[in-house]
Amino acid sequence: MKISSISIFILTILSVFPYSLTQAQTEDLKSTIQVDTSDYSFGSVLEGEKIKTSFNISNTGNAPLNIINLIPGCGCLIAKLDSQVVEPGGNLPVSVEFDTRGFIGQQSQQLAINTDNLEQKQLVFTIHGQVEPEVMIEPNRIFISQISAKELIKLPTIKFKVTVNSKSKAEITELLDLSQLLEISDLQIAPKKATFLTKYLTPEKPGLYRDRLSINLKNASRKNYNVPVFIKVQEPLEIIPPALSFGLLKPGSETTKILKLKFPKEMGLKITEVNSENLAISAIVQTGKSKDDSISLQVSIDPSAVKESILTDLVLTTNQEELKEIRVNVFATVPPRIEEP
């Protein structure tokens, strides 16, 4: 029996229709995200307080919404949720905590919520407000990037003032001087206020001093507040490089290095004479104005006058009463000799 072309057409439509219906139903399944708020202002709080709040993620769609991860803007922000799936018609609370320790002034922190929703892959929740200092210290640090020992002790005395915020229950208990270059005097401590003076001491030697003053408290969010002290003490004269190394000398060619002496302008340093015990070493003071307060010397070694490795000093005589002589180490190595059999 022959099947008509109309019958074939009808059978084809009937066989395709269930698949098309299933595909349409699948394509209609999707999650829809809503949040009750994406912003929270905590107003004004004291430093050290922990701000807690929460918001809800709702799914008004007909497919589950998966939360991939939560990404806080900093370590000060903690976010928690009980599940990573929001069922259709359900909602999921997200708790947020902002630790204000170490933050002062207007603050704004963000929490990113990544989802599997193709139309809205990421939600952003913002928490913001003003953080008042629990303790105010004036000045709040000592920073001297470079100074000589003589100039350091000439600096004026610094008056410090420590004040506890009237909203805080904190009280000042003591001041600890943990600095090698400061001396404390006229210390006056009350529960909510302290004042003291500091003067600079002569350092035992040049170098970088990283110290602190510590103000200890009770009933505070932190047991102590520090005043960082950063002072770099160096000799008035800086020798660059501090020693001259010529390495392995090559026969037949003169080797030259540049030695630079940097100093404060008021020092007025001048090189009056240059000497060396080794006759192979010569030095010429370069003339002409330098871009900074410095003197440059061209130091050379004549390899033809060198019979063995050099370990000696370049002696610079100056016009300074306290620094009549500057010695710079000079090193050089001669190639090993190959003896003929």
Short mmCIF file of C-alpha atoms in Angstrom, two decimals:
data_model
loop_
_atom_site.label_atom_id
_atom_site.label_comp_id
_atom_site.label_asym_id
_atom_site.label_seq_id
_atom_site.Cartn_x
_atom_site.Cartn_y
_atom_site.Cartn_z
CA MET A 1 0.00 0.00 0.00
CA LYS A 2 1.32 3.39 -0.93
CA ILE A 3 1.61 6.12 1.67
CA SER A 4 0.57 9.51 0.39
CA SER A 5 2.88 12.49 0.63
CA ILE A 6 0.37 14.17 2.98
CA SER A 7 0.61 11.23 5.42
CA ILE A 8 4.40 11.40 5.40
CA PHE A 9 4.26 15.14 6.17
CA ILE A 10 1.91 14.59 9.13
CA LEU A 11 4.06 11.78 10.55
CA THR A 12 7.17 13.97 10.28
CA ILE A 13 5.48 16.85 12.16
CA LEU A 14 4.27 14.52 14.94
CA SER A 15 7.73 12.99 15.40
CA VAL A 16 9.45 16.40 15.65
CA PHE A 17 6.79 18.08 17.85
CA PRO A 18 7.66 16.32 21.18
CA TYR A 19 11.37 17.19 20.75
CA SER A 20 10.54 20.82 19.97
CA LEU A 21 8.27 21.03 23.01
CA THR A 22 10.96 19.55 25.28
CA GLN A 23 13.57 21.95 23.87
CA ALA A 24 11.29 24.95 24.42
CA GLN A 25 10.60 23.90 28.00
CA THR A 26 14.36 23.52 28.65
CA GLU A 27 15.15 26.91 27.12
CA ASP A 28 12.53 28.57 29.35
CA LEU A 29 14.21 27.32 32.52
CA LYS A 30 16.36 30.09 34.02
CA SER A 31 17.12 31.80 37.28
CA THR A 32 16.31 35.42 37.97
CA ILE A 33 18.31 37.37 40.57
CA GLN A 34 17.02 40.05 42.89
CA VAL A 35 18.65 41.62 45.98
CA ASP A 36 16.83 43.61 48.65
CA THR A 37 19.78 46.07 48.85
CA SER A 38 23.22 46.48 47.31
CA ASP A 39 24.42 49.27 49.60
CA TYR A 40 24.77 49.76 53.36
CA SER A 41 25.90 52.92 55.17
CA PHE A 42 27.04 52.43 58.77
CA GLY A 43 27.24 56.17 59.43
CA SER A 44 30.05 57.14 61.82
CA VAL A 45 31.84 54.66 64.11
CA LEU A 46 35.04 54.46 66.15
CA GLU A 47 38.08 52.69 64.72
CA GLY A 48 38.17 49.11 65.96
CA GLU A 49 34.44 48.48 65.81
CA LYS A 50 33.14 45.53 63.78
CA ILE A 51 30.22 46.50 61.56
CA LYS A 52 27.72 43.70 60.89
CA THR A 53 24.92 43.71 58.34
CA SER A 54 23.21 41.36 55.87
CA PHE A 55 21.27 41.33 52.62
CA ASN A 56 19.14 38.77 50.74
CA ILE A 57 19.61 37.24 47.31
CA SER A 58 16.28 36.11 45.82
CA ASN A 59 15.63 33.81 42.88
CA THR A 60 12.33 34.59 41.16
CA GLY A 61 13.10 32.33 38.20
CA ASN A 62 12.23 28.67 37.60
CA ALA A 63 15.78 27.21 37.74
CA PRO A 64 18.27 27.00 40.63
CA LEU A 65 20.74 29.87 41.03
CA ASN A 66 24.26 28.79 41.94
CA ILE A 67 26.62 31.06 43.87
CA ILE A 68 30.11 30.38 42.51
CA ASN A 69 32.10 32.37 45.08
CA LEU A 70 32.29 35.51 47.23
CA ILE A 71 35.21 37.89 46.71
CA PRO A 72 35.72 40.54 49.44
CA GLY A 73 37.59 43.71 48.50
CA CYS A 74 40.02 43.31 51.43
CA GLY A 75 40.90 41.03 54.35
CA CYS A 76 38.93 43.38 56.61
CA LEU A 77 35.67 42.12 55.05
CA ILE A 78 34.14 38.74 55.96
CA ALA A 79 31.08 37.35 54.17
CA LYS A 80 29.15 34.18 54.98
CA LEU A 81 26.19 32.30 53.47
CA ASP A 82 24.47 29.06 54.53
CA SER A 83 24.19 27.61 51.04
CA GLN A 84 25.55 28.14 47.55
CA VAL A 85 22.27 27.37 45.82
CA VAL A 86 19.13 29.54 45.74
CA GLU A 87 16.16 27.42 44.71
CA PRO A 88 13.39 28.87 42.49
CA GLY A 89 11.19 31.13 44.58
CA GLY A 90 13.67 31.08 47.48
CA ASN A 91 16.07 33.58 48.99
CA LEU A 92 19.49 33.33 50.59
CA PRO A 93 20.74 35.70 53.33
CA VAL A 94 24.37 36.88 53.09
CA SER A 95 25.99 38.18 56.30
CA VAL A 96 28.76 40.76 56.05
CA GLU A 97 31.24 41.95 58.71
CA PHE A 98 33.66 44.87 58.30
CA ASP A 99 36.52 45.14 60.81
CA THR A 100 37.48 48.83 61.02
CA ARG A 101 40.80 48.28 62.81
CA GLY A 102 43.51 50.21 61.00
CA PHE A 103 41.05 52.31 58.97
CA ILE A 104 40.54 56.04 59.46
CA GLY A 105 38.30 58.48 57.57
CA GLN A 106 35.71 57.83 54.87
CA GLN A 107 35.69 54.12 53.98
CA SER A 108 34.04 52.11 51.21
CA GLN A 109 34.50 48.34 50.82
CA GLN A 110 32.94 46.05 48.23
CA LEU A 111 31.90 42.42 48.14
CA ALA A 112 31.59 40.71 44.74
CA ILE A 113 29.17 37.75 44.41
CA ASN A 114 29.76 35.61 41.31
CA THR A 115 26.86 33.46 40.03
CA ASP A 116 26.06 31.13 37.14
CA ASN A 117 23.32 33.41 35.82
CA LEU A 118 24.35 34.29 32.26
CA GLU A 119 22.55 37.63 32.29
CA GLN A 120 23.94 38.77 35.65
CA LYS A 121 27.15 36.95 36.43
CA GLN A 122 28.20 39.23 39.27
CA LEU A 123 26.51 41.19 42.04
CA VAL A 124 28.32 43.89 44.02
CA PHE A 125 27.46 44.83 47.59
CA THR A 126 29.00 48.01 49.06
CA ILE A 127 29.44 48.90 52.73
CA HIS A 128 30.60 52.42 53.56
CA GLY A 129 30.79 55.09 56.25
CA GLN A 130 33.06 57.28 58.36
CA VAL A 131 35.60 55.77 60.76
CA GLU A 132 36.75 58.07 63.56
CA PRO A 133 40.16 57.48 65.19
CA GLU A 134 39.99 56.01 68.69
CA VAL A 135 43.28 57.70 69.56
CA MET A 136 44.72 60.80 67.90
CA ILE A 137 48.51 61.31 68.00
CA GLU A 138 50.17 64.51 66.81
CA PRO A 139 52.61 64.18 65.13
CA ASN A 140 51.88 60.56 64.23
CA ARG A 141 55.40 59.68 63.01
CA ILE A 142 59.03 60.80 62.74
CA PHE A 143 60.57 60.36 59.30
CA ILE A 144 64.04 61.66 58.40
CA SER A 145 65.27 60.16 55.14
CA GLN A 146 68.88 61.33 55.45
CA ILE A 147 70.85 63.40 57.96
CA SER A 148 74.29 63.59 59.54
CA ALA A 149 74.79 62.94 63.23
CA LYS A 150 75.81 66.56 63.83
CA GLU A 151 72.72 67.93 62.11
CA LEU A 152 70.41 65.47 63.88
CA ILE A 153 71.18 66.71 67.39
CA LYS A 154 70.64 70.30 66.24
CA LEU A 155 67.00 69.60 65.33
CA PRO A 156 64.40 71.28 67.57
CA THR A 157 62.49 69.48 70.32
CA ILE A 158 59.19 67.91 69.23
CA LYS A 159 56.04 68.28 71.33
CA PHE A 160 53.68 65.28 71.15
CA LYS A 161 50.00 65.28 72.01
CA VAL A 162 47.91 62.11 72.50
CA THR A 163 44.10 62.40 72.76
CA VAL A 164 41.52 59.64 73.27
CA ASN A 165 38.22 60.08 71.40
CA SER A 166 35.45 61.14 73.80
CA LYS A 167 33.23 58.35 72.43
CA SER A 168 35.76 55.69 73.46
CA LYS A 169 36.13 53.99 76.84
CA ALA A 170 39.89 53.68 76.28
CA GLU A 171 42.34 55.17 78.79
CA ILE A 172 46.06 55.90 78.43
CA THR A 173 48.18 53.93 80.90
CA GLU A 174 51.83 54.49 79.90
CA LEU A 175 54.32 55.61 77.28
CA LEU A 176 57.23 53.39 76.24
CA ASP A 177 60.27 54.88 74.51
CA LEU A 178 61.59 52.16 72.20
CA SER A 179 63.78 54.47 70.15
CA GLN A 180 67.57 54.65 70.27
CA LEU A 181 67.71 58.26 69.07
CA LEU A 182 65.02 59.97 71.17
CA GLU A 183 64.89 61.15 74.76
CA ILE A 184 61.49 61.75 76.42
CA SER A 185 60.90 64.59 78.87
CA ASP A 186 58.01 66.52 80.50
CA LEU A 187 55.72 63.50 80.30
CA GLN A 188 52.19 64.17 81.53
CA ILE A 189 49.62 61.37 81.39
CA ALA A 190 45.89 61.53 82.12
CA PRO A 191 43.31 58.85 81.18
CA LYS A 192 42.18 60.74 78.08
CA LYS A 193 45.18 62.89 77.27
CA ALA A 194 49.00 62.80 77.33
CA THR A 195 51.73 65.23 76.33
CA PHE A 196 55.50 64.87 76.19
CA LEU A 197 58.61 66.29 74.58
CA THR A 198 61.30 64.48 72.59
CA LYS A 199 64.80 65.56 71.69
CA TYR A 200 67.30 63.78 69.45
CA LEU A 201 70.35 61.96 70.78
CA THR A 202 73.76 61.49 69.17
CA PRO A 203 73.79 58.13 67.36
CA GLU A 204 76.52 55.64 68.22
CA LYS A 205 77.17 54.98 64.54
CA PRO A 206 75.73 55.76 61.09
CA GLY A 207 72.91 53.57 59.84
CA LEU A 208 69.17 53.18 59.45
CA TYR A 209 67.19 53.39 62.67
CA ARG A 210 63.69 51.89 62.59
CA ASP A 211 62.21 52.42 66.05
CA ARG A 212 58.94 53.42 67.71
CA LEU A 213 57.24 55.11 70.60
CA SER A 214 54.42 53.05 72.09
CA ILE A 215 51.34 54.48 73.82
CA ASN A 216 49.71 51.74 75.92
CA LEU A 217 45.99 51.77 76.76
CA LYS A 218 43.26 49.83 78.54
CA ASN A 219 39.62 49.30 77.50
CA ALA A 220 40.69 50.00 73.90
CA SER A 221 40.29 48.08 70.67
CA ARG A 222 44.09 47.88 70.56
CA LYS A 223 46.45 47.50 73.51
CA ASN A 224 48.87 50.05 72.09
CA TYR A 225 49.33 52.64 69.38
CA ASN A 226 52.77 53.19 67.87
CA VAL A 227 54.54 56.26 66.58
CA PRO A 228 56.95 54.97 63.89
CA VAL A 229 60.46 56.46 64.01
CA PHE A 230 62.52 56.25 60.80
CA ILE A 231 65.88 58.02 60.80
CA LYS A 232 68.75 57.40 58.38
CA VAL A 233 72.01 58.70 59.82
CA GLN A 234 75.00 58.87 57.53
CA GLU A 235 78.44 60.40 57.55
CA PRO A 236 78.67 63.84 55.90
CA LEU A 237 80.97 62.25 53.33
CA GLU A 238 79.76 59.42 51.10
CA ILE A 239 82.32 57.47 49.04
CA ILE A 240 80.97 55.84 45.87
CA PRO A 241 81.98 53.06 45.53
CA PRO A 242 83.36 52.51 49.05
CA ALA A 243 86.21 50.42 47.53
CA LEU A 244 87.71 50.19 44.04
CA SER A 245 87.95 46.71 42.58
CA PHE A 246 89.63 46.47 39.16
CA GLY A 247 89.18 42.72 38.90
CA LEU A 248 91.49 40.79 36.58
CA LEU A 249 93.94 43.12 34.82
CA LYS A 250 94.43 42.73 31.08
CA PRO A 251 98.03 43.08 29.87
CA GLY A 252 98.79 46.07 27.65
CA SER A 253 95.70 48.22 28.36
CA GLU A 254 95.23 50.80 31.11
CA THR A 255 92.19 50.22 33.30
CA THR A 256 90.23 53.18 34.71
CA LYS A 257 87.57 53.57 37.38
CA ILE A 258 85.67 56.64 38.63
CA LEU A 259 85.62 57.41 42.36
CA LYS A 260 83.01 59.87 43.61
CA LEU A 261 82.92 61.77 46.92
CA LYS A 262 79.53 63.24 47.88
CA PHE A 263 79.18 65.71 50.73
CA PRO A 264 77.00 68.58 52.00
CA LYS A 265 77.63 71.88 50.22
CA GLU A 266 78.44 73.67 53.48
CA MET A 267 81.25 71.19 54.13
CA GLY A 268 83.37 72.76 51.35
CA LEU A 269 85.52 69.66 50.89
CA LYS A 270 88.58 69.89 48.63
CA ILE A 271 91.19 67.26 47.70
CA THR A 272 94.66 68.76 48.07
CA GLU A 273 96.77 65.68 47.31
CA VAL A 274 96.39 62.10 46.05
CA ASN A 275 98.93 59.37 46.80
CA SER A 276 99.35 55.61 46.56
CA GLU A 277 102.09 53.26 47.75
CA ASN A 278 101.78 51.37 44.47
CA LEU A 279 103.39 53.24 41.57
CA ALA A 280 101.09 51.51 39.06
CA ILE A 281 98.13 53.47 40.45
CA SER A 282 97.47 57.06 39.42
CA ALA A 283 94.56 59.41 40.10
CA ILE A 284 93.38 62.69 38.60
CA VAL A 285 90.81 64.98 40.26
CA GLN A 286 88.32 65.86 37.54
CA THR A 287 87.69 69.57 37.19
CA GLY A 288 84.48 71.34 36.28
CA LYS A 289 81.22 71.79 38.14
CA SER A 290 79.30 68.62 39.02
CA LYS A 291 75.51 68.38 39.01
CA ASP A 292 75.57 67.82 42.76
CA ASP A 293 77.96 68.62 45.62
CA SER A 294 80.63 66.05 44.81
CA ILE A 295 84.18 65.48 43.65
CA SER A 296 85.08 62.86 41.04
CA LEU A 297 88.48 61.21 40.60
CA GLN A 298 89.68 59.20 37.64
CA VAL A 299 91.71 56.32 39.08
CA SER A 300 93.84 54.24 36.71
CA ILE A 301 96.12 51.21 36.89
CA ASP A 302 98.93 50.59 34.39
CA PRO A 303 99.08 46.76 33.99
CA SER A 304 102.65 46.94 32.60
CA ALA A 305 103.82 48.24 35.99
CA VAL A 306 102.04 45.52 37.96
CA LYS A 307 104.02 42.43 38.89
CA GLU A 308 101.64 40.93 41.45
CA SER A 309 98.08 41.34 42.64
CA ILE A 310 97.28 44.70 44.26
CA LEU A 311 95.86 45.21 47.73
CA THR A 312 96.55 48.78 48.82
CA ASP A 313 95.00 52.18 49.68
CA LEU A 314 94.46 55.32 47.68
CA VAL A 315 95.20 58.16 50.12
CA LEU A 316 93.34 61.46 49.63
CA THR A 317 94.49 64.49 51.62
CA THR A 318 91.75 67.08 52.24
CA ASN A 319 91.34 70.65 53.51
CA GLN A 320 89.25 69.46 56.50
CA GLU A 321 90.63 69.64 60.05
CA GLU A 322 88.49 66.71 61.24
CA LEU A 323 88.99 64.69 58.07
CA LYS A 324 92.54 65.32 56.94
CA GLU A 325 92.90 61.96 55.22
CA ILE A 326 90.54 59.67 53.32
CA ARG A 327 91.65 56.13 52.52
CA VAL A 328 90.00 54.06 49.79
CA ASN A 329 90.87 50.37 49.33
CA VAL A 330 92.09 49.38 45.85
CA PHE A 331 92.07 45.76 44.62
CA ALA A 332 93.34 44.19 41.42
CA THR A 333 94.41 40.71 40.31
CA VAL A 334 97.06 39.78 37.74
CA PRO A 335 96.58 36.74 35.47
CA PRO A 336 98.46 33.60 36.57
CA ARG A 337 101.79 33.13 34.82
CA ILE A 338 102.31 30.06 32.65
CA GLU A 339 105.82 28.77 33.10
CA GLU A 340 107.46 27.16 30.08
CA PRO A 341 108.74 23.63 30.59
#
